[in-house]
């Protein structure tokens, strides 16, 4: 697509209608049945389904912590386009008369506690770029939010779009997150779900990242690797 990602519609799984089926698992179940016909005592450990809620923090706040230049530019853009509702909402948030519409983190944590859900956040800590417009890493409020979330959930890195072509950026972003939460970071999910085989996984392995949550398509749900 225009982000140079492999599209779901081009996959064999989509073309033949099994994208929503874990085909490899189904084959393994059939193989197990064949084995058990000959070796009746053969068993495998029982597996159980577990729901995990994963959330990408591309932009922690809609209006807050954007810095002076970006904030002024946003006001000018809203005025130029005649978007006065956005202009007024931004102003109310900045003067403390209204909460930021993206700041729903306490609600998320309360739902996690209520339903006892395993929760994982992937945080974008990129330098500002065309496809990486997160809160500035230097923001004290942003850093405190990440630390707060790490007390209740697993925290992983959300490697920036720019890091796909500049590997050094990935290491910088990874180190930023480690320094904020004061612990090792070994899980990740790519921003825009952008994967480049095999380089993306080689880059992650170089940083001892053990689990990646990117293996899916942006436009369609399903089992991209059929497992």
mmCIF file of C-alpha atoms in Angstrom:
data_model
loop_
_atom_site.group_PDB
_atom_site.id
_atom_site.type_symbol
_atom_site.label_atom_id
_atom_site.label_comp_id
_atom_site.label_asym_id
_atom_site.label_seq_id
_atom_site.Cartn_x
_atom_site.Cartn_y
_atom_site.Cartn_z
ATOM 1 C CA UNK A 1 0.000 0.000 0.000
ATOM 2 C CA UNK A 2 1.109 3.650 0.146
ATOM 3 C CA UNK A 3 3.005 2.856 3.367
ATOM 4 C CA UNK A 4 4.835 0.011 1.580
ATOM 5 C CA UNK A 5 3.090 -2.640 3.679
ATOM 6 C CA UNK A 6 2.024 -5.982 2.237
ATOM 7 C CA UNK A 7 -1.764 -5.852 1.814
ATOM 8 C CA UNK A 8 -4.174 -8.457 3.164
ATOM 9 C CA UNK A 9 -6.009 -8.634 -0.155
ATOM 10 C CA UNK A 10 -2.792 -9.809 -1.835
ATOM 11 C CA UNK A 11 -2.400 -12.768 0.533
ATOM 12 C CA UNK A 12 -3.228 -16.375 -0.303
ATOM 13 C CA UNK A 13 -5.244 -16.573 2.927
ATOM 14 C CA UNK A 14 -7.528 -13.714 1.868
ATOM 15 C CA UNK A 15 -7.812 -14.940 -1.717
ATOM 16 C CA UNK A 16 -8.916 -18.418 -0.622
ATOM 17 C CA UNK A 17 -11.039 -17.350 2.329
ATOM 18 C CA UNK A 18 -9.089 -18.722 5.288
ATOM 19 C CA UNK A 19 -7.624 -15.515 6.752
ATOM 20 C CA UNK A 20 -9.951 -15.888 9.766
ATOM 21 C CA UNK A 21 -8.889 -19.507 10.336
ATOM 22 C CA UNK A 22 -5.684 -20.587 12.125
ATOM 23 C CA UNK A 23 -4.924 -23.116 9.415
ATOM 24 C CA UNK A 24 -1.633 -24.338 10.910
ATOM 25 C CA UNK A 25 -3.328 -25.092 14.234
ATOM 26 C CA UNK A 26 -6.070 -26.992 12.425
ATOM 27 C CA UNK A 27 -3.472 -29.080 10.576
ATOM 28 C CA UNK A 28 -1.700 -29.804 13.859
ATOM 29 C CA UNK A 29 -4.971 -30.993 15.432
ATOM 30 C CA UNK A 30 -5.469 -33.416 12.543
ATOM 31 C CA UNK A 31 -1.880 -34.600 12.837
ATOM 32 C CA UNK A 32 -2.378 -35.161 16.567
ATOM 33 C CA UNK A 33 -5.433 -37.290 15.797
ATOM 34 C CA UNK A 34 -3.408 -39.456 13.397
ATOM 35 C CA UNK A 35 -0.639 -39.885 15.989
ATOM 36 C CA UNK A 36 -3.126 -40.815 18.720
ATOM 37 C CA UNK A 37 -4.668 -43.523 16.509
ATOM 38 C CA UNK A 38 -1.344 -45.351 16.632
ATOM 39 C CA UNK A 39 -0.100 -44.188 20.062
ATOM 40 C CA UNK A 40 -3.234 -44.006 22.184
ATOM 41 C CA UNK A 41 -1.410 -42.806 25.304
ATOM 42 C CA UNK A 42 0.152 -39.830 23.525
ATOM 43 C CA UNK A 43 -1.109 -36.487 24.817
ATOM 44 C CA UNK A 44 -0.058 -32.855 24.625
ATOM 45 C CA UNK A 45 -0.472 -30.214 27.368
ATOM 46 C CA UNK A 46 -3.930 -28.707 27.282
ATOM 47 C CA UNK A 47 -3.987 -25.111 26.084
ATOM 48 C CA UNK A 48 -6.498 -22.478 27.133
ATOM 49 C CA UNK A 49 -7.568 -19.218 25.531
ATOM 50 C CA UNK A 50 -6.542 -15.967 27.217
ATOM 51 C CA UNK A 51 -7.784 -12.512 26.268
ATOM 52 C CA UNK A 52 -5.108 -9.805 26.307
ATOM 53 C CA UNK A 53 -5.997 -6.151 25.718
ATOM 54 C CA UNK A 54 -3.265 -4.329 23.779
ATOM 55 C CA UNK A 55 -3.292 -0.561 23.301
ATOM 56 C CA UNK A 56 -0.991 1.594 21.189
ATOM 57 C CA UNK A 57 -0.255 5.038 22.611
ATOM 58 C CA UNK A 58 0.463 6.940 19.407
ATOM 59 C CA UNK A 59 -0.564 10.240 20.934
ATOM 60 C CA UNK A 60 -1.267 10.348 24.671
ATOM 61 C CA UNK A 61 -3.066 13.697 24.529
ATOM 62 C CA UNK A 62 -5.111 15.433 21.882
ATOM 63 C CA UNK A 63 -4.214 18.995 22.901
ATOM 64 C CA UNK A 64 -1.916 18.902 25.921
ATOM 65 C CA UNK A 65 1.885 18.702 25.937
ATOM 66 C CA UNK A 66 2.307 19.421 22.226
ATOM 67 C CA UNK A 67 4.780 22.232 22.720
ATOM 68 C CA UNK A 68 4.403 25.933 21.910
ATOM 69 C CA UNK A 69 5.040 25.806 18.149
ATOM 70 C CA UNK A 70 2.716 22.849 17.453
ATOM 71 C CA UNK A 71 -0.020 24.330 19.649
ATOM 72 C CA UNK A 72 0.082 27.752 17.987
ATOM 73 C CA UNK A 73 0.147 26.078 14.581
ATOM 74 C CA UNK A 74 -2.919 24.032 15.510
ATOM 75 C CA UNK A 75 -4.810 27.157 16.585
ATOM 76 C CA UNK A 76 -3.916 28.861 13.305
ATOM 77 C CA UNK A 77 -4.975 25.810 11.283
ATOM 78 C CA UNK A 78 -8.340 25.584 13.080
ATOM 79 C CA UNK A 79 -8.983 29.293 12.494
ATOM 80 C CA UNK A 80 -7.921 29.079 8.824
ATOM 81 C CA UNK A 81 -10.279 26.141 8.229
ATOM 82 C CA UNK A 82 -13.071 27.734 10.249
ATOM 83 C CA UNK A 83 -13.117 24.838 12.713
ATOM 84 C CA UNK A 84 -14.184 26.940 15.684
ATOM 85 C CA UNK A 85 -15.459 24.014 17.766
ATOM 86 C CA UNK A 86 -11.969 22.490 17.750
ATOM 87 C CA UNK A 87 -10.442 25.904 18.415
ATOM 88 C CA UNK A 88 -12.654 26.443 21.472
ATOM 89 C CA UNK A 89 -12.186 22.884 22.774
ATOM 90 C CA UNK A 90 -8.409 23.167 22.523
ATOM 91 C CA UNK A 91 -8.508 26.453 24.430
ATOM 92 C CA UNK A 92 -10.753 25.046 27.182
ATOM 93 C CA UNK A 93 -8.444 22.058 27.636
ATOM 94 C CA UNK A 94 -5.307 24.212 27.767
ATOM 95 C CA UNK A 95 -6.719 26.550 30.434
ATOM 96 C CA UNK A 96 -7.949 23.609 32.512
ATOM 97 C CA UNK A 97 -11.672 24.069 31.961
ATOM 98 C CA UNK A 98 -12.074 20.693 30.221
ATOM 99 C CA UNK A 99 -10.251 17.371 30.318
ATOM 100 C CA UNK A 100 -8.267 16.296 27.275
ATOM 101 C CA UNK A 101 -10.454 13.985 25.125
ATOM 102 C CA UNK A 102 -7.628 11.441 24.737
ATOM 103 C CA UNK A 103 -6.942 11.251 28.473
ATOM 104 C CA UNK A 104 -9.029 8.152 29.239
ATOM 105 C CA UNK A 105 -6.276 6.170 30.939
ATOM 106 C CA UNK A 106 -7.887 6.023 34.393
ATOM 107 C CA UNK A 107 -11.053 4.636 32.776
ATOM 108 C CA UNK A 108 -8.966 1.995 31.013
ATOM 109 C CA UNK A 109 -7.246 0.990 34.256
ATOM 110 C CA UNK A 110 -10.546 0.811 36.134
ATOM 111 C CA UNK A 111 -11.962 -1.509 33.449
ATOM 112 C CA UNK A 112 -8.820 -3.615 33.650
ATOM 113 C CA UNK A 113 -9.277 -3.994 37.410
ATOM 114 C CA UNK A 114 -13.008 -4.650 37.146
ATOM 115 C CA UNK A 115 -12.718 -7.405 34.544
ATOM 116 C CA UNK A 116 -9.237 -8.656 35.545
ATOM 117 C CA UNK A 117 -7.904 -8.255 32.024
ATOM 118 C CA UNK A 118 -4.220 -8.542 31.151
ATOM 119 C CA UNK A 119 -3.240 -5.180 29.679
ATOM 120 C CA UNK A 120 -0.312 -4.218 27.449
ATOM 121 C CA UNK A 121 0.565 -0.691 26.306
ATOM 122 C CA UNK A 122 2.913 0.050 23.402
ATOM 123 C CA UNK A 123 4.343 3.565 23.650
ATOM 124 C CA UNK A 124 5.570 5.659 20.732
ATOM 125 C CA UNK A 125 8.692 7.600 21.775
ATOM 126 C CA UNK A 126 9.850 8.853 18.398
ATOM 127 C CA UNK A 127 11.345 12.111 17.300
ATOM 128 C CA UNK A 128 8.732 14.207 15.484
ATOM 129 C CA UNK A 129 8.234 13.176 11.872
ATOM 130 C CA UNK A 130 5.687 12.938 9.077
ATOM 131 C CA UNK A 131 4.198 9.678 10.414
ATOM 132 C CA UNK A 132 5.420 9.989 14.024
ATOM 133 C CA UNK A 133 3.573 12.827 15.753
ATOM 134 C CA UNK A 134 3.606 11.709 19.364
ATOM 135 C CA UNK A 135 3.971 13.819 22.489
ATOM 136 C CA UNK A 136 7.558 15.143 22.885
ATOM 137 C CA UNK A 137 9.622 12.636 24.844
ATOM 138 C CA UNK A 138 10.883 15.427 27.127
ATOM 139 C CA UNK A 139 7.361 16.073 28.469
ATOM 140 C CA UNK A 140 7.390 15.428 32.214
ATOM 141 C CA UNK A 141 3.636 14.800 32.224
ATOM 142 C CA UNK A 142 4.015 12.193 29.466
ATOM 143 C CA UNK A 143 6.836 10.434 31.292
ATOM 144 C CA UNK A 144 4.844 10.340 34.538
ATOM 145 C CA UNK A 145 1.906 8.838 32.657
ATOM 146 C CA UNK A 146 4.102 6.044 31.281
ATOM 147 C CA UNK A 147 5.495 5.322 34.751
ATOM 148 C CA UNK A 148 1.976 5.272 36.186
ATOM 149 C CA UNK A 149 0.723 2.837 33.547
ATOM 150 C CA UNK A 150 3.729 0.576 34.110
ATOM 151 C CA UNK A 151 2.544 0.020 37.692
ATOM 152 C CA UNK A 152 -0.600 -1.704 36.409
ATOM 153 C CA UNK A 153 0.207 -3.027 32.941
ATOM 154 C CA UNK A 154 2.984 -4.386 30.761
ATOM 155 C CA UNK A 155 4.773 -1.691 28.759
ATOM 156 C CA UNK A 156 6.331 -2.291 25.346
ATOM 157 C CA UNK A 157 7.972 -0.135 22.720
ATOM 158 C CA UNK A 158 6.005 1.087 19.689
ATOM 159 C CA UNK A 159 8.849 1.435 17.163
ATOM 160 C CA UNK A 160 8.362 4.504 15.015
ATOM 161 C CA UNK A 161 7.615 4.580 11.320
ATOM 162 C CA UNK A 162 10.988 6.246 10.822
ATOM 163 C CA UNK A 163 12.843 3.432 12.574
ATOM 164 C CA UNK A 164 12.001 1.090 9.690
ATOM 165 C CA UNK A 165 14.619 2.760 7.527
ATOM 166 C CA UNK A 166 16.963 4.021 10.261
ATOM 167 C CA UNK A 167 17.762 1.227 12.684
ATOM 168 C CA UNK A 168 19.598 3.534 15.100
ATOM 169 C CA UNK A 169 16.260 5.225 15.834
ATOM 170 C CA UNK A 170 14.850 1.962 17.167
ATOM 171 C CA UNK A 171 17.664 1.631 19.693
ATOM 172 C CA UNK A 172 17.244 5.260 20.794
ATOM 173 C CA UNK A 173 13.486 4.842 21.318
ATOM 174 C CA UNK A 174 13.989 1.538 23.137
ATOM 175 C CA UNK A 175 16.500 3.124 25.497
ATOM 176 C CA UNK A 176 14.166 6.041 26.136
ATOM 177 C CA UNK A 177 11.447 3.700 27.346
ATOM 178 C CA UNK A 178 13.856 1.698 29.514
ATOM 179 C CA UNK A 179 15.094 4.895 31.136
ATOM 180 C CA UNK A 180 11.550 6.071 31.861
ATOM 181 C CA UNK A 181 10.188 2.877 33.434
ATOM 182 C CA UNK A 182 13.536 1.739 34.900
ATOM 183 C CA UNK A 183 13.206 -1.849 33.713
ATOM 184 C CA UNK A 184 13.951 -4.009 30.701
ATOM 185 C CA UNK A 185 11.722 -3.740 27.616
ATOM 186 C CA UNK A 186 11.302 -6.983 25.638
ATOM 187 C CA UNK A 187 7.941 -6.592 23.860
ATOM 188 C CA UNK A 188 7.018 -4.440 20.877
ATOM 189 C CA UNK A 189 4.491 -3.640 18.170
ATOM 190 C CA UNK A 190 5.413 -1.650 15.065
ATOM 191 C CA UNK A 191 3.797 1.748 14.448
ATOM 192 C CA UNK A 192 1.381 1.445 11.492
ATOM 193 C CA UNK A 193 1.927 -2.353 11.781
ATOM 194 C CA UNK A 194 4.793 -1.855 9.363
ATOM 195 C CA UNK A 195 6.936 -4.965 8.894
ATOM 196 C CA UNK A 196 9.919 -5.457 6.616
ATOM 197 C CA UNK A 197 11.048 -9.072 6.361
ATOM 198 C CA UNK A 198 13.468 -10.153 7.652
ATOM 199 C CA UNK A 199 15.015 -6.864 8.751
ATOM 200 C CA UNK A 200 12.377 -5.799 11.293
ATOM 201 C CA UNK A 201 12.777 -8.966 13.356
ATOM 202 C CA UNK A 202 16.561 -8.921 13.082
ATOM 203 C CA UNK A 203 16.580 -5.380 14.438
ATOM 204 C CA UNK A 204 14.306 -6.361 17.331
ATOM 205 C CA UNK A 205 16.396 -9.423 18.149
ATOM 206 C CA UNK A 206 19.518 -7.256 18.325
ATOM 207 C CA UNK A 207 17.850 -5.446 21.255
ATOM 208 C CA UNK A 208 16.759 -8.693 22.968
ATOM 209 C CA UNK A 209 13.090 -7.984 22.243
ATOM 210 C CA UNK A 210 11.492 -11.399 22.659
ATOM 211 C CA UNK A 211 7.841 -10.891 21.706
ATOM 212 C CA UNK A 212 6.395 -8.874 18.845
ATOM 213 C CA UNK A 213 2.682 -8.142 18.437
ATOM 214 C CA UNK A 214 2.746 -6.844 14.871
ATOM 215 C CA UNK A 215 1.853 -9.996 12.934
ATOM 216 C CA UNK A 216 -1.460 -8.879 11.500
ATOM 217 C CA UNK A 217 -2.924 -6.703 8.774
ATOM 218 C CA UNK A 218 -4.025 -3.101 9.245
ATOM 219 C CA UNK A 219 -7.209 -3.426 7.174
ATOM 220 C CA UNK A 220 -8.491 -6.916 8.087
ATOM 221 C CA UNK A 221 -8.563 -9.050 11.236
ATOM 222 C CA UNK A 222 -7.313 -12.589 10.999
ATOM 223 C CA UNK A 223 -4.310 -14.880 11.254
ATOM 224 C CA UNK A 224 -1.667 -13.398 8.982
ATOM 225 C CA UNK A 225 0.688 -16.316 9.626
ATOM 226 C CA UNK A 226 -2.226 -18.821 9.798
ATOM 227 C CA UNK A 227 -1.321 -19.680 13.390
#
